[in-house]
CSV table of C-alpha atoms and ligand atoms in Angstrom, one decimal:
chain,number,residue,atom,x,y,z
A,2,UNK,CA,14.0,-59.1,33.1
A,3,UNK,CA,13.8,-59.2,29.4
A,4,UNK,CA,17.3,-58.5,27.0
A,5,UNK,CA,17.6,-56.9,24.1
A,6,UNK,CA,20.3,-58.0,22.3
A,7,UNK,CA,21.9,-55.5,19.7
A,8,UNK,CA,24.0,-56.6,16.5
A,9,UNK,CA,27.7,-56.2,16.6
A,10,UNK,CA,28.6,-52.4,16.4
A,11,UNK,CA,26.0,-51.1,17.1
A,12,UNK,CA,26.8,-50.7,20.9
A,13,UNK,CA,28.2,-47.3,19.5
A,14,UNK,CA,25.9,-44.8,20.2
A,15,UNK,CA,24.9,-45.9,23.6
A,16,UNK,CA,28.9,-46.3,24.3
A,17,UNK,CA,28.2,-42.5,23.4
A,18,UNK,CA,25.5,-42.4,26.5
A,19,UNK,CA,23.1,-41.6,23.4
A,20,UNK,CA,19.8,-43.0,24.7
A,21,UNK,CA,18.2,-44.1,21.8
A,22,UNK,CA,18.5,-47.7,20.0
A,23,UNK,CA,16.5,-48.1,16.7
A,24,UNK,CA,15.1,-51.0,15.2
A,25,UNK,CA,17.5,-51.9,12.8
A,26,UNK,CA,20.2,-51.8,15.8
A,27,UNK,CA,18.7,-54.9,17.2
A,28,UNK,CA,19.5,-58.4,16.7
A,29,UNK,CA,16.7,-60.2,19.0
A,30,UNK,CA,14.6,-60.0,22.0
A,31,UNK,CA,11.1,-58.5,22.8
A,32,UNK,CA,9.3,-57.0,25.5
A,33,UNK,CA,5.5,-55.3,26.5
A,34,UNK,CA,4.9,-50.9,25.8
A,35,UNK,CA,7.1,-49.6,28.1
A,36,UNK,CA,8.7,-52.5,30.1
A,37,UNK,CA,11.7,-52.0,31.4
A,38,UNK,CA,14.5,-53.9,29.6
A,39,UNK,CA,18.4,-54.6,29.8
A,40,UNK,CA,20.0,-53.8,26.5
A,41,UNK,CA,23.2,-55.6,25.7
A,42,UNK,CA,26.0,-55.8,23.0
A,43,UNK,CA,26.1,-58.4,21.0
A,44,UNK,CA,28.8,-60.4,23.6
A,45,UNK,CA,26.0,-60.2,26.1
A,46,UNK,CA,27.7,-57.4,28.2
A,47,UNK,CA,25.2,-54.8,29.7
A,48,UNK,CA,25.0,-51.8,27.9
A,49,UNK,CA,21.7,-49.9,29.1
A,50,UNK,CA,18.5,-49.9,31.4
A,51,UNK,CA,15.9,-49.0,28.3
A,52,UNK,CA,11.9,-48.5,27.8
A,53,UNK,CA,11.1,-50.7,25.4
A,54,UNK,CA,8.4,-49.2,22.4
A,55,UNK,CA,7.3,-52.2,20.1
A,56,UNK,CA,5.4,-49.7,17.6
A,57,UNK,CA,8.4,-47.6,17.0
A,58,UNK,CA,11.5,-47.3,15.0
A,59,UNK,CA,13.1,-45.8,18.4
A,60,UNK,CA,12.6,-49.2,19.8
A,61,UNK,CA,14.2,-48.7,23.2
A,62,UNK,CA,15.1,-45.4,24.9
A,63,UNK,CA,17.2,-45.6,28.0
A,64,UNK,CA,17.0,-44.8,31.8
A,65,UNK,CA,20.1,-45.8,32.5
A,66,UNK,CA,23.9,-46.6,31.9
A,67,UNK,CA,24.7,-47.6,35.3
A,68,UNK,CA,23.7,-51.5,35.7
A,69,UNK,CA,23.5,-51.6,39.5
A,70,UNK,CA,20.6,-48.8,39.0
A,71,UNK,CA,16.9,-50.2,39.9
A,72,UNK,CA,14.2,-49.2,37.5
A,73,UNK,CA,11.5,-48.1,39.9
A,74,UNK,CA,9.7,-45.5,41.5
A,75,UNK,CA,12.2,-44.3,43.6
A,76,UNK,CA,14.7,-44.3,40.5
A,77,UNK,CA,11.6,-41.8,38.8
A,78,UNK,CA,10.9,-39.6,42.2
A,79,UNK,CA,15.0,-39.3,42.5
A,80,UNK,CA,15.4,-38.2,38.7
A,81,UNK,CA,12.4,-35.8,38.6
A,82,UNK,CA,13.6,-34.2,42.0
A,83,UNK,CA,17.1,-33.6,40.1
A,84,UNK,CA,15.0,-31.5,37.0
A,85,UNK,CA,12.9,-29.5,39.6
A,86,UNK,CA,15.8,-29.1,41.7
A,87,UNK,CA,17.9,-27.8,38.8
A,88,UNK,CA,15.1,-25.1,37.7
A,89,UNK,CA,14.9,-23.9,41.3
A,90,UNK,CA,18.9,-23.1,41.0
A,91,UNK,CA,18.2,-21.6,37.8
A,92,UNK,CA,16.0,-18.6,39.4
A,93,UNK,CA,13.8,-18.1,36.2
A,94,UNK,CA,12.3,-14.8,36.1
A,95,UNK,CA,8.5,-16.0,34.9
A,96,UNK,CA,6.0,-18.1,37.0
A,97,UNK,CA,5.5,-20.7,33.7
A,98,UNK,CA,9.1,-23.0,33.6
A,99,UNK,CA,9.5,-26.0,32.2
A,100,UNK,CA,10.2,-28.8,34.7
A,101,UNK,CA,11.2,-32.0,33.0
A,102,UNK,CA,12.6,-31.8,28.9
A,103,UNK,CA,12.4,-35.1,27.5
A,104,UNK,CA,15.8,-36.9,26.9
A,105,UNK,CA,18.0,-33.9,28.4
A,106,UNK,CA,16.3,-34.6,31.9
A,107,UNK,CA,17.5,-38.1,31.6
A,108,UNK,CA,13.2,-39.2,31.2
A,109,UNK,CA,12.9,-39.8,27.4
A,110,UNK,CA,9.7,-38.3,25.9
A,111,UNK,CA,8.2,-36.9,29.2
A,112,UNK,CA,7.1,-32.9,29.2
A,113,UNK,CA,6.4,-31.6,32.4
A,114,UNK,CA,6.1,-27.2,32.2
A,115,UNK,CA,4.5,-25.5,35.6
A,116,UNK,CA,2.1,-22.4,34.8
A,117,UNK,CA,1.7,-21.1,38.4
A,118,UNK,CA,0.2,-24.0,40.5
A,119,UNK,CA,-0.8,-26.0,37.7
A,120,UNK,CA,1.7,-28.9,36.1
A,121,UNK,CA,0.9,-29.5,32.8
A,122,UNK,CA,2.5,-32.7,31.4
A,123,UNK,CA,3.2,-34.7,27.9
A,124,UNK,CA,3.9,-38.5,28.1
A,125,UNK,CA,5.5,-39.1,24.5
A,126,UNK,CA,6.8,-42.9,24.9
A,127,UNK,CA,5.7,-46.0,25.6
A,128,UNK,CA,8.2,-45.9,28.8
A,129,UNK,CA,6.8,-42.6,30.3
A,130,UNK,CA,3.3,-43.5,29.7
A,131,UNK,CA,3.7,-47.0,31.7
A,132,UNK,CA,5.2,-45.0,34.6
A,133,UNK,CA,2.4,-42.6,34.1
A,134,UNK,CA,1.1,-42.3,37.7
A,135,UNK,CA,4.2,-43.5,39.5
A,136,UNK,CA,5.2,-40.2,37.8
A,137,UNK,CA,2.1,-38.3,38.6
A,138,UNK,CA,2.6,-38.6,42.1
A,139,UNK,CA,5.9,-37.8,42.2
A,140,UNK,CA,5.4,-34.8,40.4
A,141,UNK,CA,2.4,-33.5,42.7
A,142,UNK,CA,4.4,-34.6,45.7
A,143,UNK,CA,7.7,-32.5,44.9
A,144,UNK,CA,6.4,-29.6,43.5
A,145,UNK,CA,3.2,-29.6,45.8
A,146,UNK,CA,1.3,-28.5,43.1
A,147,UNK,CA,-2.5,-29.4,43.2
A,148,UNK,CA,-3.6,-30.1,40.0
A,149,UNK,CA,-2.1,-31.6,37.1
A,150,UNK,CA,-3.2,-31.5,33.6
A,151,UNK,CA,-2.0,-34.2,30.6
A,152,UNK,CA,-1.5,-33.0,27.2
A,153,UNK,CA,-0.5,-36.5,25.6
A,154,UNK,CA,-2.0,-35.0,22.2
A,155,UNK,CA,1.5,-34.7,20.6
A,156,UNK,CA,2.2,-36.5,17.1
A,157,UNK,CA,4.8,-38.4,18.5
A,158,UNK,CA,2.2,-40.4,20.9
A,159,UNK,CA,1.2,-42.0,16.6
A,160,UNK,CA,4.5,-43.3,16.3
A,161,UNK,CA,4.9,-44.6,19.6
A,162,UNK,CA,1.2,-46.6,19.0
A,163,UNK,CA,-0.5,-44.9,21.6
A,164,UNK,CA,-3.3,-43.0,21.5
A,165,UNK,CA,-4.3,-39.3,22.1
A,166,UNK,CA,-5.1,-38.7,25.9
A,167,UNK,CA,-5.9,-34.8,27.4
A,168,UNK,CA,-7.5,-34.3,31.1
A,169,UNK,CA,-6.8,-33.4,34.6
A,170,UNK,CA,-4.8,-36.2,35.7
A,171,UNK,CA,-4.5,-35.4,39.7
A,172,UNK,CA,-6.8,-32.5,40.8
A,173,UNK,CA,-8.7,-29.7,39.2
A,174,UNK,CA,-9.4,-26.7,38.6
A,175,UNK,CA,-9.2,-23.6,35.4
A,176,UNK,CA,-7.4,-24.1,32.3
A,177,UNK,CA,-7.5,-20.8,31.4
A,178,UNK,CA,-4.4,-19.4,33.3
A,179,UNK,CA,-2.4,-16.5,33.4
A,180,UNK,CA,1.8,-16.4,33.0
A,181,UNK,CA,3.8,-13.4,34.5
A,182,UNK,CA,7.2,-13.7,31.9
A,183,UNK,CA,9.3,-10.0,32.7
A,184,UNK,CA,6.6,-8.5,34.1
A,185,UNK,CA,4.2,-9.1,31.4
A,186,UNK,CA,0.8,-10.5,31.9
A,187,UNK,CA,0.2,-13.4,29.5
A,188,UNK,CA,-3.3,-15.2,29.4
A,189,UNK,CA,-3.1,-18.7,27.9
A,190,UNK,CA,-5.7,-22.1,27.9
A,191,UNK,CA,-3.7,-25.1,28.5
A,192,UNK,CA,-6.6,-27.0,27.5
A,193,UNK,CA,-6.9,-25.5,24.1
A,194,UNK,CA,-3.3,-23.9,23.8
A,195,UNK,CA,-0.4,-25.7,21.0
A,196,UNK,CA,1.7,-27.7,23.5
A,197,UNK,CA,1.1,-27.2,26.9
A,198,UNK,CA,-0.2,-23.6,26.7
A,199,UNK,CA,2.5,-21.9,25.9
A,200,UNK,CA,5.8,-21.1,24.2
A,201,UNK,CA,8.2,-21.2,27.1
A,202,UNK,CA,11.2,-22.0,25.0
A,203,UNK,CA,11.3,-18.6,23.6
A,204,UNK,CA,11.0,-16.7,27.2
A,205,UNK,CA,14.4,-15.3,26.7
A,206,UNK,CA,13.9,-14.2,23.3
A,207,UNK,CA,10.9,-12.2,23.4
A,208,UNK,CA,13.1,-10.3,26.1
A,209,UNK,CA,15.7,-10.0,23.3
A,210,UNK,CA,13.1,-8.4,21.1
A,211,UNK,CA,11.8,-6.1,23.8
A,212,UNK,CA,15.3,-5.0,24.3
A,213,UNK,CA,16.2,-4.2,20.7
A,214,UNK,CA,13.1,-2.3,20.3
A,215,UNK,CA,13.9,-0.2,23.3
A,216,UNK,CA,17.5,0.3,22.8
A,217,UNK,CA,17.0,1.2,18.9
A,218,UNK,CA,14.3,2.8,18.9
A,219,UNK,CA,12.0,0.5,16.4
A,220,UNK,CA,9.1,1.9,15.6
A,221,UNK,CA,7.2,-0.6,12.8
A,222,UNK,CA,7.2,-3.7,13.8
A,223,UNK,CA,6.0,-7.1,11.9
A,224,UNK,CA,5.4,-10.2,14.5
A,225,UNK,CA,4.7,-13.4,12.0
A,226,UNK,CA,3.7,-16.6,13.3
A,227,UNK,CA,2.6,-14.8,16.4
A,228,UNK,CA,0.7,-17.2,18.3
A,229,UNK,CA,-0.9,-15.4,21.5
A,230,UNK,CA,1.3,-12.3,21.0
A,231,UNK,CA,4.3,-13.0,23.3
A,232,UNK,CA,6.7,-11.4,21.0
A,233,UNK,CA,3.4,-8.5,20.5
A,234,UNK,CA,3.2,-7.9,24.0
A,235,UNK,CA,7.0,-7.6,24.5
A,236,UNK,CA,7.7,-5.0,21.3
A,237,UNK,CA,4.6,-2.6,22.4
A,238,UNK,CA,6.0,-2.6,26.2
A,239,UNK,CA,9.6,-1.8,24.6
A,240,UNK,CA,8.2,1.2,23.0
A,241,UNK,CA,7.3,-0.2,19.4
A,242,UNK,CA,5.0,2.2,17.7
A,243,UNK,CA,2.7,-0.1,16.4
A,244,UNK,CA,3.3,-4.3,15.5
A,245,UNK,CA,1.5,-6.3,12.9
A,246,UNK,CA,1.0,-9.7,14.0
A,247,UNK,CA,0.3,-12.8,11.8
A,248,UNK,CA,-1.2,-16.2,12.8
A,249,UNK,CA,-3.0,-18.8,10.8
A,250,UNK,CA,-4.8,-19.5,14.0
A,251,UNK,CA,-8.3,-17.7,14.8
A,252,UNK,CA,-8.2,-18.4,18.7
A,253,UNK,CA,-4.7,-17.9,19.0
A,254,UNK,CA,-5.4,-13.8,18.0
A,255,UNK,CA,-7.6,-13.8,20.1
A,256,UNK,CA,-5.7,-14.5,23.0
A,257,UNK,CA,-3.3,-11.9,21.7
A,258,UNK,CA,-5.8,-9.1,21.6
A,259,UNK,CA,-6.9,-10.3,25.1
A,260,UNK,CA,-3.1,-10.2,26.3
A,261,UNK,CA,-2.8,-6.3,25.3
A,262,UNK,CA,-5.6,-5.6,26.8
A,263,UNK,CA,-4.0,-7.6,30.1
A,264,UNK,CA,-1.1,-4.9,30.0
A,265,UNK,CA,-2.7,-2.4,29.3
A,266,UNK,CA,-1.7,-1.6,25.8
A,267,UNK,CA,-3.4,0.4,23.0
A,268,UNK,CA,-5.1,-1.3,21.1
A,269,UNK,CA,-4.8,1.4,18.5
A,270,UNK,CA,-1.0,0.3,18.2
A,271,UNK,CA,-2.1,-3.1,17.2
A,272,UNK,CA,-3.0,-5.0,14.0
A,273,UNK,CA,-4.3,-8.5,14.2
A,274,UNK,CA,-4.0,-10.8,10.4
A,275,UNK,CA,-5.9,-13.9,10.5
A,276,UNK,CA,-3.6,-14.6,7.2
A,277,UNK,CA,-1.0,-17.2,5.9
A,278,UNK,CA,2.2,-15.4,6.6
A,279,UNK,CA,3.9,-16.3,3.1
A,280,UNK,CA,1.2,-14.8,1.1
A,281,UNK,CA,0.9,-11.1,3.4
A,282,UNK,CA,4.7,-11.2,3.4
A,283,UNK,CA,4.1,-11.1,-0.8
A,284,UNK,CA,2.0,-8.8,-0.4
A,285,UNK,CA,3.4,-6.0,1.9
A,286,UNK,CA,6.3,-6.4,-0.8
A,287,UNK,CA,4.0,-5.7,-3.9
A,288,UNK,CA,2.8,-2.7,-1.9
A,289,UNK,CA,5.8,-2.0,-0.9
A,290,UNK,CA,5.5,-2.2,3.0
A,291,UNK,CA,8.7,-1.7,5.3
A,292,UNK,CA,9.2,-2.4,9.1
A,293,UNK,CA,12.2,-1.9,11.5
A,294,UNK,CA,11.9,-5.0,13.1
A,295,UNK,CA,10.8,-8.3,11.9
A,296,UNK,CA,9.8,-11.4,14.0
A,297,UNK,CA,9.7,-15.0,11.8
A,298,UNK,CA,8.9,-17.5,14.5
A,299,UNK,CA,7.7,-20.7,12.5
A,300,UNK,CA,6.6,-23.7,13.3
A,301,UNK,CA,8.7,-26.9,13.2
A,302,UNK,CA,9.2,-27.2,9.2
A,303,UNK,CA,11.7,-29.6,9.5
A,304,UNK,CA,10.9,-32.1,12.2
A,305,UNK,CA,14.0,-34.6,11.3
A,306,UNK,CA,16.6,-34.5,9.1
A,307,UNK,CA,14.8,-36.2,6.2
A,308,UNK,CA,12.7,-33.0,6.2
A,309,UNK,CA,15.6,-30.5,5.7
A,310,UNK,CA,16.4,-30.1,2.0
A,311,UNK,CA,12.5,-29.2,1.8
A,312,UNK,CA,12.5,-27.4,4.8
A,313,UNK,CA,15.6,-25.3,4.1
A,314,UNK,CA,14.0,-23.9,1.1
A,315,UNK,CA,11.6,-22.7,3.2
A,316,UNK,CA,12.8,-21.0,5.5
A,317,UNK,CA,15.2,-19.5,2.7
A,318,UNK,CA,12.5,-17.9,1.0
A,319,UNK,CA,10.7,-16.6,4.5
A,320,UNK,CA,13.6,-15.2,5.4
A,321,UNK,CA,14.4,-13.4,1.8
A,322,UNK,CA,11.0,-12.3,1.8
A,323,UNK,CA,11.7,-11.2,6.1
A,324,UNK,CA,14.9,-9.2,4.9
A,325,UNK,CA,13.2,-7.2,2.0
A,326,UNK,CA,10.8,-5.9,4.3
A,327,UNK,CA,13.3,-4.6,6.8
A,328,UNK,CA,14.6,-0.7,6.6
A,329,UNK,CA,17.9,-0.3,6.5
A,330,UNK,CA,19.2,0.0,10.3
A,331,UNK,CA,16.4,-2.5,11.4
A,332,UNK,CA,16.7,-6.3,13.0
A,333,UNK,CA,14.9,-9.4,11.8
A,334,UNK,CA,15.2,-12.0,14.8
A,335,UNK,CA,14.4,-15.1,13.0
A,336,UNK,CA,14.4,-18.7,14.2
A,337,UNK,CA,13.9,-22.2,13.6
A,338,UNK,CA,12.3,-24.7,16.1
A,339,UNK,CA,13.4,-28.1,13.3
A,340,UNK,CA,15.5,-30.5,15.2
A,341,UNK,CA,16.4,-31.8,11.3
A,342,UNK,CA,18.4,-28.1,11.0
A,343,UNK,CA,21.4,-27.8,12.8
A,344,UNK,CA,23.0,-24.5,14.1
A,345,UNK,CA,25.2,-24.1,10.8
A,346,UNK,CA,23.0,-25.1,8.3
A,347,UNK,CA,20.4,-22.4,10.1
A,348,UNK,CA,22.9,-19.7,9.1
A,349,UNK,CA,23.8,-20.9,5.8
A,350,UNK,CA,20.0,-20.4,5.1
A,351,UNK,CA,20.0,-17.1,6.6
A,352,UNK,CA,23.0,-15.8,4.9
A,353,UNK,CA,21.7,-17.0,1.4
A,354,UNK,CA,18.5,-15.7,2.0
A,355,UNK,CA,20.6,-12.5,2.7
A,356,UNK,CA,22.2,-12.5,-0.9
A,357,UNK,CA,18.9,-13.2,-2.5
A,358,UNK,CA,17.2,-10.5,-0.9
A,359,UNK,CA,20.1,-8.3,-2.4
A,360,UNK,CA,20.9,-6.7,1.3
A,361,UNK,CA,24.1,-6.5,2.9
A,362,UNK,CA,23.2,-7.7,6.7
A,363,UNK,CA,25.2,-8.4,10.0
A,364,UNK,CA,24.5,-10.8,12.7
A,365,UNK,CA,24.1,-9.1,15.8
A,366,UNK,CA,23.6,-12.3,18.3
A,367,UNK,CA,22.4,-15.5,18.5
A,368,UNK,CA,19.7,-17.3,20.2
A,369,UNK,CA,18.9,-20.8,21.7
A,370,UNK,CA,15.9,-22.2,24.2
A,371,UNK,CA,15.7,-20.7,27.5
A,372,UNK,CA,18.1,-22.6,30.1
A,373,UNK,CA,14.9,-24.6,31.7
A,374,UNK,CA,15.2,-26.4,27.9
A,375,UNK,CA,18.5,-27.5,28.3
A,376,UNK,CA,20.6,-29.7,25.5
A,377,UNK,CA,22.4,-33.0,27.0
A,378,UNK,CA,25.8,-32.9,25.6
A,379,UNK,CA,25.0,-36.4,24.9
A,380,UNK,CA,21.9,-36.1,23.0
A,381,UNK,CA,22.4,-32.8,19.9
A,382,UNK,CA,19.2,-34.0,18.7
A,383,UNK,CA,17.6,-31.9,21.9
A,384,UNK,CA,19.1,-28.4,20.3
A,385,UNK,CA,16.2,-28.1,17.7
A,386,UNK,CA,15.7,-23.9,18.9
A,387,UNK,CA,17.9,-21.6,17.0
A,388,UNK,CA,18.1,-18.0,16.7
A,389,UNK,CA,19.7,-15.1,14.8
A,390,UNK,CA,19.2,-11.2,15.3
A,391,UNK,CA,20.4,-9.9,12.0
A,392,UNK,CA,20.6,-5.9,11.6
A,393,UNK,CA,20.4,-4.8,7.9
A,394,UNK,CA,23.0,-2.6,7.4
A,395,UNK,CA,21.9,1.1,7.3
B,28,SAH,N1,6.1,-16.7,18.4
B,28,SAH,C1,5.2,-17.4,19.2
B,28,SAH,C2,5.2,-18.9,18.8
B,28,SAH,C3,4.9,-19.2,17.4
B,28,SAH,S1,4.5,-20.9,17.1
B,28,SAH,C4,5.4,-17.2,20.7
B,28,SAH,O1,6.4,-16.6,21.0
B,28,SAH,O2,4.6,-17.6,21.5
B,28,SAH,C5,4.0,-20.9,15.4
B,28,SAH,C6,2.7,-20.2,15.1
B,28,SAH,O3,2.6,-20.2,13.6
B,28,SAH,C7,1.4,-21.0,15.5
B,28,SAH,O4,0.7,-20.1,16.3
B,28,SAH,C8,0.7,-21.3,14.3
B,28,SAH,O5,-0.7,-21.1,14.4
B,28,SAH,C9,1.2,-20.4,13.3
B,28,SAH,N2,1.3,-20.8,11.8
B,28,SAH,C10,1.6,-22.0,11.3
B,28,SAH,N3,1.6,-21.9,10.0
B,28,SAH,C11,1.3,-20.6,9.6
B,28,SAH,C12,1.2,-20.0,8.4
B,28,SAH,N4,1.4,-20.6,7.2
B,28,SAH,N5,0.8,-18.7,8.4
B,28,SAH,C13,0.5,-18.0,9.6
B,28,SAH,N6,0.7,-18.6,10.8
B,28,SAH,C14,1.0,-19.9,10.8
């Protein structure tokens, strides 16, 4: 077994149970993509059971804290049962849950969500992709699933030097699925979809928007970055008279149109932009446009904290331009998916934005990741979905 011997002090974070070590933490010692290795302080006392990654500045992400633990499949089939087990307890209300989240699951860069019968899985580090079918088969075996699909497309795979894999892994069969989420019918590819298929972090939050709109009465409603409609599908069923939705991506509408159609919508309530959602927001101002509920779901602007001064501007001006558009007595649930902007800074944003937009504005409730995306207390890095429901003021 290969060590990895860290330089004085910087045992801290792992001390912490924080399971990742960095380059610059590491004094000496090498290892292969993914092999297992003992990480120790600098005195030679064990610290961790770690993946090692030779490419990337996370060098080494644990498995383990415990040194008497064995690093093998057993140790992989035990851990994954724990993260299915946990979801079962949990009772979600949606046939698409997310099985296995990364670092918070205790099986660093591994993304295992279930549509149905299907398993559709991410292997984003060196130490998930070596235990790739040791994980596979565990996976098929517990959930007794027949088919799973791998998504290793992510960015993170770059960083991690490995390259871009997508296919059926164990079985076969459709990609084109469909997702029952509170009774709604969702259609979705996870072949062609953005991450697995499928937004599943913000299950709980399109409910929260379908409950605002039903208990407020909102009428106008403007759904920006609105992927396959989710957020669409759950405004229209809560009564909305008509939502506006905005997505850069071509397919993606598509698949919203498609999902109205699925629940038996009116299309006559729906309007579809193929536009950048900065510019329309610009314009709806200039023509001066108003709505009663706003949706800004956008994509990861700030994926690490050297991103956020950039990405905080951002989301500043989204969300001046978001709080413009609303009528007085209507909600703006906005979000942010960036890791690199924490809970606080998220409302400083939202509050500036606030004064800017020269609109006196209260938040009504907060919002996080559904509970099958939980955050390990040990790792806040795994909180990166934030929320606020902010009512201007009528
Ligand atoms: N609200 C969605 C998820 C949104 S993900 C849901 O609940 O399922 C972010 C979306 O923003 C993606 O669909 C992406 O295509 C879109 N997007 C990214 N940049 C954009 C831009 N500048 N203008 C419009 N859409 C954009």
């Amino acid at each position: 077994m290969k060590s990895i011997r860290l330089k004085p002090g910087k045992d801290r974070s792992l001390h912490r149970r924080h399971p990742w070590v960095f380059d610059g933490a590491i004094a000496k010692g090498r290892a292969d993509a993914g092999e297992t290795v003992r990480v120790e302080d600098a005195e030679s006392q064990f610290l961790a059971w770690g993946a090692f990654s030779p490419d990337s500045r996370i060098r080494v992400r644990a498995w383990s804290f415990d040194a008497q633990q064995r690093i093998d499949a057993a140790f992989f089939r035990a851990t994954l049962a724990r993260a299915i087990a946990l979801r079962e307890r949990l009772a979600i209300a949606s046939n698409g849950v997310r099985l296995v989240h990364g670092e918070s699951d205790g099986l660093p860069g591994l993304i295992v969500d279930r549509y149905g019968d299907t398993l559709v899985a991410q292997f984003g580090s060196c130490g998930v992709e070596r235990w790739k079918d040791t994980i596979a088969d565990a996976l098929i075996e517990l959930t007794g699933c027949p088919r799973l699909y791998e998504r290793s497309d992510t960015s993170s795979r770059e960083l991690e030097g490995l390259p871009q894999v997508t296919g059926w892994l164990r079985g076969d069969g459709p990609t084109a699925l469909e997702l029952h989420e509170h009774g709604w019918r969702l259609g979705l590819d996870i072949a062609l979809g953005h991450k697995t298929g499928y937004y599943l972090d913000q299950r709980d939050s399109r409910l929260a928007c379908h409950e605002y709109v039903r208990r407020l009465g909102l009428g106008e409603v403007l759904n920006c970055f609105s992927y396959t409609g989710g957020f669409a599908v759950a405004a229209l069923a809560g009564g909305a008279s008509h939502v506006t939705s905005i997505d850069s991506s071509g397919p993606a509408l598509e698949q919203a149109r498609a999902n109205l159609a699925l629940n038996g919508l009116d299309p006559a309530r729906a309007t579809f932009l193929d536009a950048d959602v900065n510019a329309s927001l610009r314009r709806f101002l200039a023509e001066g446009r108003q709505f009663d509920a706003i949706v800004l779901d956008p994509p990861k602007l700030a994926p690490t904290v050297a991103h956020a001064e950039r990405a905080a501007r951002a989301y500043k001006d989204l969300n001046r331009l978001g709080l413009k558009l609303l009528r007085p007595g209507g909600v703006l649930l906005t979000f942010s998916c960036s890791g690199g902007i924490g809970v606080e800074l998220f409302h400083k944003i939202v509050a500036s934005a606030g004064l800017d937009a020269g609109v006196d504005a209260a938040i009504l409730q907060r919002l996080g990741g559904a509970p099958d995306h939980p955050t390990d207390l040990t790792f806040p890095e795994g909180e990166y979905l934030k929320g606020l429901v902010v009512m201007r003021k009528p």
